[in-house]
Coordinates of C-alpha atoms and ligand atoms in Angstrom, one line a residue:
X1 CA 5.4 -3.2 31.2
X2 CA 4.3 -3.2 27.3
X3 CA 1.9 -1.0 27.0
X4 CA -2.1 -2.5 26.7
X5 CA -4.1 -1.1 23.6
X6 CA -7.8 -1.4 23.3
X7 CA -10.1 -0.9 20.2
X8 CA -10.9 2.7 19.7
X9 CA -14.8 2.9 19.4
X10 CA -16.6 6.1 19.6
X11 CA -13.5 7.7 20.7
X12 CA -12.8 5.8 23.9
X13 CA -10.6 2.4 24.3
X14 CA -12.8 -0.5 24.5
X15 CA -11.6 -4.3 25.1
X16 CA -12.5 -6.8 22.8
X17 CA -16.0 -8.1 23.9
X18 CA -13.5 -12.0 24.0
X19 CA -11.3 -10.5 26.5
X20 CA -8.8 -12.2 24.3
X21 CA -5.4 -10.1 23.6
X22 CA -2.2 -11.0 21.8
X23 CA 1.8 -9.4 21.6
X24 CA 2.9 -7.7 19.2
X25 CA 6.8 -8.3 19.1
X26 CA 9.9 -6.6 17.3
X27 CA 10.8 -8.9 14.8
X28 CA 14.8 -7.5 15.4
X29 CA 14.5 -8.4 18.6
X30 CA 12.0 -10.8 20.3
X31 CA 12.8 -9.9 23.2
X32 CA 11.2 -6.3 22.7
X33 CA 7.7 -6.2 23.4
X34 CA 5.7 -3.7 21.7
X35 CA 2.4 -4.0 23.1
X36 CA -0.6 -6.1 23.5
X37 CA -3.1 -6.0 21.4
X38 CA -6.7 -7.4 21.7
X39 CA -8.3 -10.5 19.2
X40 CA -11.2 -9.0 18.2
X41 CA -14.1 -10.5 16.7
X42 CA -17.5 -9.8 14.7
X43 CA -19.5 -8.7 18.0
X44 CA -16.6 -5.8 18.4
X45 CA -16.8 -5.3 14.6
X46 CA -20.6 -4.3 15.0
X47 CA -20.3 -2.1 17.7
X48 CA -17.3 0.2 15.3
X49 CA -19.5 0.5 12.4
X50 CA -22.6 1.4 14.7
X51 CA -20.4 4.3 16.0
X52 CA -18.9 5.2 12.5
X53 CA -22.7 5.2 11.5
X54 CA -23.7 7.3 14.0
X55 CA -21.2 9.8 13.8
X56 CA -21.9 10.2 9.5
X57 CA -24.7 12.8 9.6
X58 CA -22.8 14.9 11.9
X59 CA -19.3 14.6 9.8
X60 CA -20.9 14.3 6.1
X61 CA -22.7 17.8 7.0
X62 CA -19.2 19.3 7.7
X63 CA -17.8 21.5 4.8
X64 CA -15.4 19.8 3.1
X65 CA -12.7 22.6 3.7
X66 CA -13.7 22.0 7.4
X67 CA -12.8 18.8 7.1
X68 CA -9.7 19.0 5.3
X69 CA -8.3 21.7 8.0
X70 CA -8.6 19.1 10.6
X71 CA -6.5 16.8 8.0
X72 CA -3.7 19.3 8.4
X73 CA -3.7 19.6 12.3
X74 CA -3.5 16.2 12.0
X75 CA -1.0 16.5 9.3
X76 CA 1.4 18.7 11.4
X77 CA 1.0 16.1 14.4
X78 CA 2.3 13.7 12.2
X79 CA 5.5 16.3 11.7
X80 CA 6.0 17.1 15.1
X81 CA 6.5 13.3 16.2
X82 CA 8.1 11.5 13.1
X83 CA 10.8 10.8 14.7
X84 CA 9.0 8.9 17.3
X85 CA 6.4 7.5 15.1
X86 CA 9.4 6.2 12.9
X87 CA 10.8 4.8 16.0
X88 CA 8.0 3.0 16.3
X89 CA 7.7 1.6 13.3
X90 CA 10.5 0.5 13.0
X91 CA 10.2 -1.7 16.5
X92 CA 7.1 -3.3 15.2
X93 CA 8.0 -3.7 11.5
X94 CA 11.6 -3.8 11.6
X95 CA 12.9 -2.1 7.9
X96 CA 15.4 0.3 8.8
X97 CA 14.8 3.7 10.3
X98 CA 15.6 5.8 7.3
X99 CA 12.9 4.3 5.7
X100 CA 10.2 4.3 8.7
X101 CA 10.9 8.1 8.5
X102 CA 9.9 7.8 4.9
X103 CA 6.7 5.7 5.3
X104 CA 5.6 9.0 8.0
X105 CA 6.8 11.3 5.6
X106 CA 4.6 9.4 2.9
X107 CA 1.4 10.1 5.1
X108 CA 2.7 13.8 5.8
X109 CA 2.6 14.2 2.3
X110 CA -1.1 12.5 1.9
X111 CA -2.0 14.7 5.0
X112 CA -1.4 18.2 3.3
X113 CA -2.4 16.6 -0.2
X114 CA -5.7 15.9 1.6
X115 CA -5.8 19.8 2.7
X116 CA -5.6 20.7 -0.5
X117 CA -7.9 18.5 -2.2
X118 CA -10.5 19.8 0.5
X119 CA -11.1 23.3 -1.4
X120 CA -11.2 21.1 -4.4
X121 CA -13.8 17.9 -4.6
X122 CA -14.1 18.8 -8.1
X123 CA -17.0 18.2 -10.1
X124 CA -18.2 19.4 -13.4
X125 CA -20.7 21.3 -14.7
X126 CA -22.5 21.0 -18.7
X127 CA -24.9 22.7 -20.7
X128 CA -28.1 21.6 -20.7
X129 CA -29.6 20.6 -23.9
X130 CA -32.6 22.4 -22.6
X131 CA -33.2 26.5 -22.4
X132 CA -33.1 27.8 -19.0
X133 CA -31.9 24.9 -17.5
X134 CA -28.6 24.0 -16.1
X135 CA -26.6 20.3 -15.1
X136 CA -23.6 19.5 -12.8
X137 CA -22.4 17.0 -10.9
X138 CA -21.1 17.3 -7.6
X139 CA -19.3 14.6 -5.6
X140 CA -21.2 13.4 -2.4
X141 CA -19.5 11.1 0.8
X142 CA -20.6 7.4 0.8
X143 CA -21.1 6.3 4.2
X144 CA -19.4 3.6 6.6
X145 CA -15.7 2.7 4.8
X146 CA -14.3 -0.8 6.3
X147 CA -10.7 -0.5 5.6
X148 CA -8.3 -3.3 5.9
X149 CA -4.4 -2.7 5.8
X150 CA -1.1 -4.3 5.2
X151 CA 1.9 -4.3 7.5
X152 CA 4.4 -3.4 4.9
X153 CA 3.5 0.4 5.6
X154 CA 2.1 0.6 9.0
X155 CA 1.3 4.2 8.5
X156 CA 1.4 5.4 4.9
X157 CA -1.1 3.1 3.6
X158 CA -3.6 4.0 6.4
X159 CA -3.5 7.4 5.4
X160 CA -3.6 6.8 1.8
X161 CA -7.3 5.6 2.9
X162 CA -8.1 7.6 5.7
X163 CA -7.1 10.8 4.6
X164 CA -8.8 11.1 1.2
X165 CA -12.2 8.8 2.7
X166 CA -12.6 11.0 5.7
X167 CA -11.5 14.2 3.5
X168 CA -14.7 13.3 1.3
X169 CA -16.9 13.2 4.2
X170 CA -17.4 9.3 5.2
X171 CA -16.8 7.6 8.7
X172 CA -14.8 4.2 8.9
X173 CA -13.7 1.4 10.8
X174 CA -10.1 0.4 10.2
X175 CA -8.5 -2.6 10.8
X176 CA -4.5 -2.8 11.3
X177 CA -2.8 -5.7 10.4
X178 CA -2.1 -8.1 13.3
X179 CA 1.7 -7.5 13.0
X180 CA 1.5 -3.7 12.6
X181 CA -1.3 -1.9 15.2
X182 CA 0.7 0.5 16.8
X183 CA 1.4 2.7 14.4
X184 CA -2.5 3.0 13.0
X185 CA -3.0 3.7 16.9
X186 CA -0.4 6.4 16.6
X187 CA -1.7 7.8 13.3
X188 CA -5.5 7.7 14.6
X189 CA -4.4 9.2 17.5
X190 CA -3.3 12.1 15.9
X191 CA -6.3 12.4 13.8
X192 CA -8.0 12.5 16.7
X193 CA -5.5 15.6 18.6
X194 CA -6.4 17.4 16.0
X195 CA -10.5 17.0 16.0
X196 CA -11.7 14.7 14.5
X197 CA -15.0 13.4 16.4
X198 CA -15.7 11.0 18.7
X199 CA -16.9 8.0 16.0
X200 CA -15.5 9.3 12.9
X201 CA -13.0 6.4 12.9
X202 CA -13.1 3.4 14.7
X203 CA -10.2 0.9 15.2
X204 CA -10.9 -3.0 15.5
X205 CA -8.0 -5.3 16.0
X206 CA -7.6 -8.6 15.2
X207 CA -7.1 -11.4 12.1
X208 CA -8.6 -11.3 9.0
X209 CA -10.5 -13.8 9.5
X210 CA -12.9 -12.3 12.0
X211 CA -12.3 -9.0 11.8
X212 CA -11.8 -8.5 8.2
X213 CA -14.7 -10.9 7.1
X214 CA -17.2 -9.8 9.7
X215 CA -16.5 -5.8 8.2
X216 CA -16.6 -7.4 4.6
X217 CA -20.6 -8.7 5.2
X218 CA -21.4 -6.2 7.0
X219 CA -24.6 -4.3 5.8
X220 CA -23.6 -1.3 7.3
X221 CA -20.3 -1.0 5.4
X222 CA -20.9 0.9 1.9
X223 CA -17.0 0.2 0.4
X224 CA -14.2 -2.0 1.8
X225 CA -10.4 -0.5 0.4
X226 CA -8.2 -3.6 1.0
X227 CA -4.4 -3.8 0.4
X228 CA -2.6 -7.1 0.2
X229 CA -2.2 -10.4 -1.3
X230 CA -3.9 -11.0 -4.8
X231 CA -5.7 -14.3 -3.5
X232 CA -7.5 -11.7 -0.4
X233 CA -8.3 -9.2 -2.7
X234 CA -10.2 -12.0 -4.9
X235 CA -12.1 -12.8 -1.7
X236 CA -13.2 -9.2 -0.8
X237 CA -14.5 -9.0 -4.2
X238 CA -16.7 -11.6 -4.4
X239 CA -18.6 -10.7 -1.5
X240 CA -18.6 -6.9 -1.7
X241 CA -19.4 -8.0 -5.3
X242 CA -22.4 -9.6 -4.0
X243 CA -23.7 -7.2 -2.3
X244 CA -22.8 -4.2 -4.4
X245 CA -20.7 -2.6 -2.3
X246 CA -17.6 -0.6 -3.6
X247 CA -14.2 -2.6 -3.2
X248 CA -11.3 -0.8 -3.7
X249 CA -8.0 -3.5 -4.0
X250 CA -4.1 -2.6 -4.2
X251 CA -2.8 -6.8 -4.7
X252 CA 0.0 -8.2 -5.1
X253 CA 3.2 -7.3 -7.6
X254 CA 5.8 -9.3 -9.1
X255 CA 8.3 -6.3 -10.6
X256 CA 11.0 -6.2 -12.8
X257 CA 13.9 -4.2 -13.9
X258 CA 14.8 -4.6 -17.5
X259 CA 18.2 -3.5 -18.0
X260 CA 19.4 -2.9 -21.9
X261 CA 22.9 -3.2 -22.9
X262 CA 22.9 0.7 -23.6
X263 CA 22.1 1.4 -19.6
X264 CA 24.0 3.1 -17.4
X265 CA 25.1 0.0 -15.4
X266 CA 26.0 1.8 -12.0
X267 CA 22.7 3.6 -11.8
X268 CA 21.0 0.3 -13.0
X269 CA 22.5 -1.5 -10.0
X270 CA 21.7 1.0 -7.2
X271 CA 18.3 0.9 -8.5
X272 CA 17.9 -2.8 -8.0
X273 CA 19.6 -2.7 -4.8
X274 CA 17.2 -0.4 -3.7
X275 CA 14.2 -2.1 -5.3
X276 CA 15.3 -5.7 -4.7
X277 CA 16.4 -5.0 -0.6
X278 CA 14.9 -1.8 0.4
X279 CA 12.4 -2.8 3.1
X280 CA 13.4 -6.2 2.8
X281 CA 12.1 -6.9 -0.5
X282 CA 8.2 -6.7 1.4
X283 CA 7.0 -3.6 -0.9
X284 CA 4.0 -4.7 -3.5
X285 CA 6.7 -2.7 -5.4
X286 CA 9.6 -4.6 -4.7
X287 CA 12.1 -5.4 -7.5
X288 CA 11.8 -9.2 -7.9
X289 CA 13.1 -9.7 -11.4
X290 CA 16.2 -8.2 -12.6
X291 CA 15.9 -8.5 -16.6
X292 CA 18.8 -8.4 -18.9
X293 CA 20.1 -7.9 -21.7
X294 CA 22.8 -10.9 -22.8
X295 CA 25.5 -8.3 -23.7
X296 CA 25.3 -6.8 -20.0
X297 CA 24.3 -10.0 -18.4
X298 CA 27.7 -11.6 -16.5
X299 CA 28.5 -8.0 -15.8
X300 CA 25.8 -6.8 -14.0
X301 CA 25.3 -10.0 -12.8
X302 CA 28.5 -9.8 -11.2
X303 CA 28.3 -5.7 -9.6
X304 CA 24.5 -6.9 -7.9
X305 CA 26.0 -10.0 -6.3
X306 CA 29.4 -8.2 -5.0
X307 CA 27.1 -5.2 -4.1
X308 CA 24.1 -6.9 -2.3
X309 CA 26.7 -9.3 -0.7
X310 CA 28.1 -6.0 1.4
X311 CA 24.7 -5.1 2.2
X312 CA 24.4 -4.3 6.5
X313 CA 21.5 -6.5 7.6
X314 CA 20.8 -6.3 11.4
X315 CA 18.3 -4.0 13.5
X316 CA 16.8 -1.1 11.6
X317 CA 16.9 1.2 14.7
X318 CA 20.9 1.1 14.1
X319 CA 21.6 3.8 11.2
X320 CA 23.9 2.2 9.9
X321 CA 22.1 -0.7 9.0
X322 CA 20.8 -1.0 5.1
X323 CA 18.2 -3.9 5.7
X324 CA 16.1 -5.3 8.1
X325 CA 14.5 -8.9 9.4
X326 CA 11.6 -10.0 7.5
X327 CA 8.4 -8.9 9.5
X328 CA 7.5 -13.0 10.8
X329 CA 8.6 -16.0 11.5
X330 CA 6.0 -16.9 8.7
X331 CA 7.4 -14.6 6.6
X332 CA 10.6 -16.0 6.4
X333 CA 9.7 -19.5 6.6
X334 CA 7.6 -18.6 3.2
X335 CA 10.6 -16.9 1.8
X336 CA 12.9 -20.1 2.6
X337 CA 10.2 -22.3 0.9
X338 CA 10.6 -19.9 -2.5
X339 CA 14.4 -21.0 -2.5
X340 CA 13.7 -24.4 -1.9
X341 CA 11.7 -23.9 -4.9
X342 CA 13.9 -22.0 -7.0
X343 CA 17.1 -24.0 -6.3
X344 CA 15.0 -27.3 -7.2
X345 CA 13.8 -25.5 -10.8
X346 CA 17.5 -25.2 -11.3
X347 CA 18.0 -21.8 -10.5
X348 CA 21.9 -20.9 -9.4
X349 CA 21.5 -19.8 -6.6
X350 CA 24.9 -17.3 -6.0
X351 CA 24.5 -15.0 -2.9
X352 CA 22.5 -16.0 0.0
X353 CA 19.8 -18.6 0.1
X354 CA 19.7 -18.8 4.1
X355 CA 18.6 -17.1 7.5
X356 CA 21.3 -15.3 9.0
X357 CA 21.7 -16.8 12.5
X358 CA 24.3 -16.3 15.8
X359 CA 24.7 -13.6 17.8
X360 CA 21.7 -10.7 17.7
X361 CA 20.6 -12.5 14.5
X362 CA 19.2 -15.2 16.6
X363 CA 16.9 -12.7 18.1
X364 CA 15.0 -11.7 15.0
X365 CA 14.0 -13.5 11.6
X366 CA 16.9 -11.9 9.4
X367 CA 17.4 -13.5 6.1
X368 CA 19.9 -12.9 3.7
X369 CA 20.2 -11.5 0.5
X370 CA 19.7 -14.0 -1.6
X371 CA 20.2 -13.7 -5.8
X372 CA 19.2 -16.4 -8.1
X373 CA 20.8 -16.2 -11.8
X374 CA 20.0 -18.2 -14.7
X375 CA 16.5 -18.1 -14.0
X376 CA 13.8 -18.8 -16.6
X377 CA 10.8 -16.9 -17.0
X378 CA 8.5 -20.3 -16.1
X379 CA 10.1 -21.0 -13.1
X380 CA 7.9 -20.1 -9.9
X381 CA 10.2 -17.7 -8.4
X382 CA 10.2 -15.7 -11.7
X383 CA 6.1 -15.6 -11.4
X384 CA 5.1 -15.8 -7.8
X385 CA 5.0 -12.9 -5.2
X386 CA 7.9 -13.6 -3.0
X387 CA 8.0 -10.2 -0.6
X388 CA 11.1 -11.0 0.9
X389 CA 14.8 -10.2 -0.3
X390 CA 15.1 -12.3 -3.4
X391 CA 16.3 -11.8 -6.2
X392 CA 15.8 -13.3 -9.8
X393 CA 17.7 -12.8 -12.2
X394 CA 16.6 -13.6 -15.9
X395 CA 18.7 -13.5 -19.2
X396 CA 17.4 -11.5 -22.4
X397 CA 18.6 -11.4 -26.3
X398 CA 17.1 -8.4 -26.7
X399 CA 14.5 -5.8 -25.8
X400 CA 11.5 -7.2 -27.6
X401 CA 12.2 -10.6 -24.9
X402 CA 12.9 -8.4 -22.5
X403 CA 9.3 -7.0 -22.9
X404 CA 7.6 -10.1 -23.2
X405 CA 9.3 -11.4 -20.1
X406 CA 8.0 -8.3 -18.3
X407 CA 4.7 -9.1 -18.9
X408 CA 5.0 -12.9 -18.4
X409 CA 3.4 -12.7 -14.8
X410 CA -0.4 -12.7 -13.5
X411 CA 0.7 -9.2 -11.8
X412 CA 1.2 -5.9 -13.2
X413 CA 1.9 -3.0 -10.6
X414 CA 5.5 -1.7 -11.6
X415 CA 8.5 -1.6 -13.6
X416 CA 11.5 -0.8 -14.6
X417 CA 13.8 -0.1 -17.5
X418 CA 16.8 0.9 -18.3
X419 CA 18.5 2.4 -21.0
X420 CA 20.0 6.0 -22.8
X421 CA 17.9 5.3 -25.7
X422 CA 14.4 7.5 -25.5
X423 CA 13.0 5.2 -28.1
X424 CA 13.1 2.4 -26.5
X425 CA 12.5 3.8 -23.5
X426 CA 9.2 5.0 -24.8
X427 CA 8.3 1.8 -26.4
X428 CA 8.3 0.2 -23.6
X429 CA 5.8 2.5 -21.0
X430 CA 3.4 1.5 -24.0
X431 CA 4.4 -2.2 -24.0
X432 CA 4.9 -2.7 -20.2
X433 CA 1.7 -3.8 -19.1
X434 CA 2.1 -2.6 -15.0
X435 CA 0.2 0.6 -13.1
X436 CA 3.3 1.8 -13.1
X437 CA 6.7 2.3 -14.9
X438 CA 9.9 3.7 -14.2
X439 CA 12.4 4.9 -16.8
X440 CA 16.0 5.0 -15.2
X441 CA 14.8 4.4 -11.7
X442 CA 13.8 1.6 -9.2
X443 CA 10.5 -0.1 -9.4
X444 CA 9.9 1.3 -5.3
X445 CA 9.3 5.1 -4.4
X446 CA 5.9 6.3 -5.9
X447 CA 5.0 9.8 -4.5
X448 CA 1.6 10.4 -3.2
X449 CA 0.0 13.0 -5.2
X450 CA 0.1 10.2 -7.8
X451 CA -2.0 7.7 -8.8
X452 CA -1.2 4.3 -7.3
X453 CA -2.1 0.5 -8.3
X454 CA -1.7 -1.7 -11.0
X455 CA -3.2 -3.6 -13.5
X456 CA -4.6 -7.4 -13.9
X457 CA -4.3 -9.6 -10.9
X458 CA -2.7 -6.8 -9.1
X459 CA -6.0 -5.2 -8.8
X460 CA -9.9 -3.9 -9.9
X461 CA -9.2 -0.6 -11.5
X462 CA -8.8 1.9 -8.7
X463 CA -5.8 3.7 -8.1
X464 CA -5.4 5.2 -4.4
X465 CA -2.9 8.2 -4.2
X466 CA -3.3 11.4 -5.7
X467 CA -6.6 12.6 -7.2
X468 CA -8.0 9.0 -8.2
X469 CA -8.4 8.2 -4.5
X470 CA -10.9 11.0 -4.2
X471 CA -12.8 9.2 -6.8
X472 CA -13.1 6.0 -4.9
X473 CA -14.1 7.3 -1.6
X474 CA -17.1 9.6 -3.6
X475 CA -20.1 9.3 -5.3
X476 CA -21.3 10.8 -8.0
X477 CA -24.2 12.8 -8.5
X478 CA -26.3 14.6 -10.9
X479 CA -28.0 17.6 -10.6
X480 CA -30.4 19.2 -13.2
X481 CA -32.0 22.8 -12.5
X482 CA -34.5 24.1 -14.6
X483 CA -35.6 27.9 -13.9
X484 CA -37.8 27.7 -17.0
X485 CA -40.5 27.9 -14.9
X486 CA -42.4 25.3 -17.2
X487 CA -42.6 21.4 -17.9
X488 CA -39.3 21.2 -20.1
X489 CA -39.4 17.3 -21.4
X490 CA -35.7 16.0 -22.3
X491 CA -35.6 14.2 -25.4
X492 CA -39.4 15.2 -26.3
X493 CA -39.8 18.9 -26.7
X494 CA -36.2 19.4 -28.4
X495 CA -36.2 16.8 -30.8
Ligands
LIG501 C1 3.3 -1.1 -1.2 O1 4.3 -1.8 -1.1 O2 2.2 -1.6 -1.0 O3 6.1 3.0 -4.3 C2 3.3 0.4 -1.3 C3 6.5 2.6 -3.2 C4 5.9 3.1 -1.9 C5 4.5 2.5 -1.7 C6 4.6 1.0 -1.7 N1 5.7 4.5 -2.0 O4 7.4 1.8 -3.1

């Protein structure tokens, strides 16, 4: 028997007030049951942020240190089972085990970052431009966070907003994506081994739709931290806009690898193989574009289509496997749509372009990799967010093209180039417009302690990861303290 989840309010497993309940399936194997989850809706929505709001004044009164050493019990939890949780990952997501132990490792590495940070909080102090009198600004928790994730990193993008929100003091209701609940239940369930209250953080399952909207209007919410698709994002804003609330949006990507004719072609093409098919191609990281130069063109066109063509695609719990199934049905139909598209814009498509069927294949929604050359920089598939394993692959004179190509989408989270010449190379992490951008590695594999997000339609501004997280998840305040012992008037009595 799969095993039954409830929502997690006030520290105890509650059904959704519907009754209602849905399976979450491996998408390797359909025949593997993961668990059931329950539909929730508004009503259960409520009831998580009136525990998260009771439980603030309790947590927010905490030292911060206090707070952060509870981060790493819960941190060396996470160490103790990442096999397991990795496991489980990969049943319910379905990219390939080496990197579910990754995605842990990417919230171990928040988890001790958050420790750290904990002694930290920084704020800064000034002169006052009065005598006897002093001014510094200190960083203060926020409230209620609603936090709504993706499934492309059941646990490392949970902790990206867990650790640092809870680190600075707040409560929060979280709500896992539909295909991906297990392992927030895993990771909560560590925070909560290792003490964190009763309250503190609340889980609510179930679609955006209800659950996601319902913790968006909620007045009771102070910030929503949102990671997916650019046309969500645009949503959330809006109506925490509205209500001036914070709103803290990681969107979509459309990421390319500019390769010059002076690159290092082998390292170029493991790069893209890992960018372009690592995890499917379902990172906001993924390499979608491969962009180069005319002199190198036909030849590394030719090493990415004889390399990705070898790639093992089946089960991810199998080691030897190097890519997964696409997480959905959905999923893959979408991704099949994109190379309807692209082989109607006149794309060649030359590796791929189909779902891989018979046998085990039948069980799960594999696709394979699929690369489209000749592409233009117009056509759909060279602007749109794909998130699947497709690959397009555009032609360049030259690096100034190259560039402009680059920047030719609505997106702007990473990139890539490649080349031996540090000029150009520098020339272009000024030109690139992206959050991001790689010089002689993939477009995938940001590490924590760094900032993380992108520019334009990719998001508002905020980067979670690293210190800038802290930022988002704080507010600011100013503190003047005058031991004049008299009326000192700013402006008036030192002009
Ligand atoms: C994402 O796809 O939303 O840089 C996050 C990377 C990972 C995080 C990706 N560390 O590829």
């Amino acid at each position: 028997m799969a095993k039954e989840y409830a929502n997690l309010i006030n520290g105890k497993p509650v059904p959704a007030r519907s009754g209602k309940m849905y399976e979450n399936r491996n998408p390797a194997d359909q025949d593997d049951l993961v668990g059931v989850f329950p539909s929730s809706d508004a009503e259960d929505v409520n009831d998580a942020v009136a525990a998260a709001k009771a439980a603030y004044p309790e947590w927010r009164a905490l030292p911060a240190q206090a707070r952060g050493d509870i981060m790493r019990r819960a941190t060396e939890i996470l160490v103790k089972h990442k096999e397991e949780f990795a496991e489980l990952e990969t049943r319910e997501m379905g990219k390939v085990i080496k990197e579910t132990r990754g995605d842990v490792q990417e919230a171990i590495d928040t988890g001790f970052y958050a420790f750290g940070e904990s002694r930290r909080l920084w704020g800064t102090v000034a002169p006052s431009e009065l005598p006897n009198k002093m001014t510094y600004v200190t960083r203060q928790p926020m409230g209620v966070w609603g936090m709504i994730c993706p499934w492309n990193f059941p646990m490392a993008i949970p902790s990206w907003k867990l650790f640092p929100a809870l680190t600075c003091g707040n409560t929060a209701v979280i709500k896992p994506a539909t295909l991906t609940p297990a392992s927030v239940d895993a990771f909560v369930g560590a925070l909560h081994k290792a003490g964190v209250p009763e309250g503190v953080v609340n889980i609510v399952y179930g679609s955006g739709s209800k659950v996601g909207e319902a913790l968006l209007h909620h007045p009771d919410v102070c910030g929503v931290s949102f990671t997916g698709s650019s046309e969500v994002g645009k949503r959330i804003a809006e109506v925490t806009g509205k209500n001036l609330k914070r709103c803290s949006l990681e969107l979509g990507g459309k990421n390319a690898q500019l390769v010059l004719n002076d690159a290092d072609l082998d390292l170029a093409l493991e790069g893209v193989l890992w960018g372009a098919f690592g995890t499917t191609g379902q990172r906001c990281t993924a390499t979608s574009r491969l962009v180069v130069e005319a002199g190198v063109y036909d030849k590394m066109l030719e090493m990415v289509v004889e390399a990705a063509n070898k790639l093992n695609v089946g089960n991810g719990l199998d080691e030897t496997v190097e890519m997964g199934p696409l997480v959905s049905d959905g999923q893959r139909n979408t991704v099949h749509e994109y190379v309807e598209v692209g082989k109607k814009e006149g794309a060649k498509l030359v590796l791929g372009g189909e779902p891989l069927a018979g046998g085990d294949y039948d069980k799960g929604f594999f696709y394979k990799p699929t690369v489209f050359a000749d592409v233009t920089p117009d056509m759909r598939i060279a602007v749109e967010e794909i998130f699947g394993p497709v690959l397009s692959v555009i032609k360049v004179k030259g690096f100034d093209e190259g560039i402009k190509v680059l920047n030719s989408t609505r997106y702007g989270l990473s990139s890539a180039i490649y080349t031996k010449d540090v000029n150009r190379a520098m020339k272009a992490v000024e030109l690139i417009e992206a959050g991001i951008t790689y010089v002689n590695a993939p477009t995938i594999g940001a590490e924590c302690h760094m900032p993380f997000g992108g520019v334009k339609d990719t998001g508002n501004g905020h980067r979670e990861g690293g210190w800038t997280a802290y930022e988002i998840f704080s507010e600011l305040k100013t503190v003047y303290i005058d031991y004049s012992g008299g009326l000192q008037r700013a402006q008036i009595d030192n002009a």
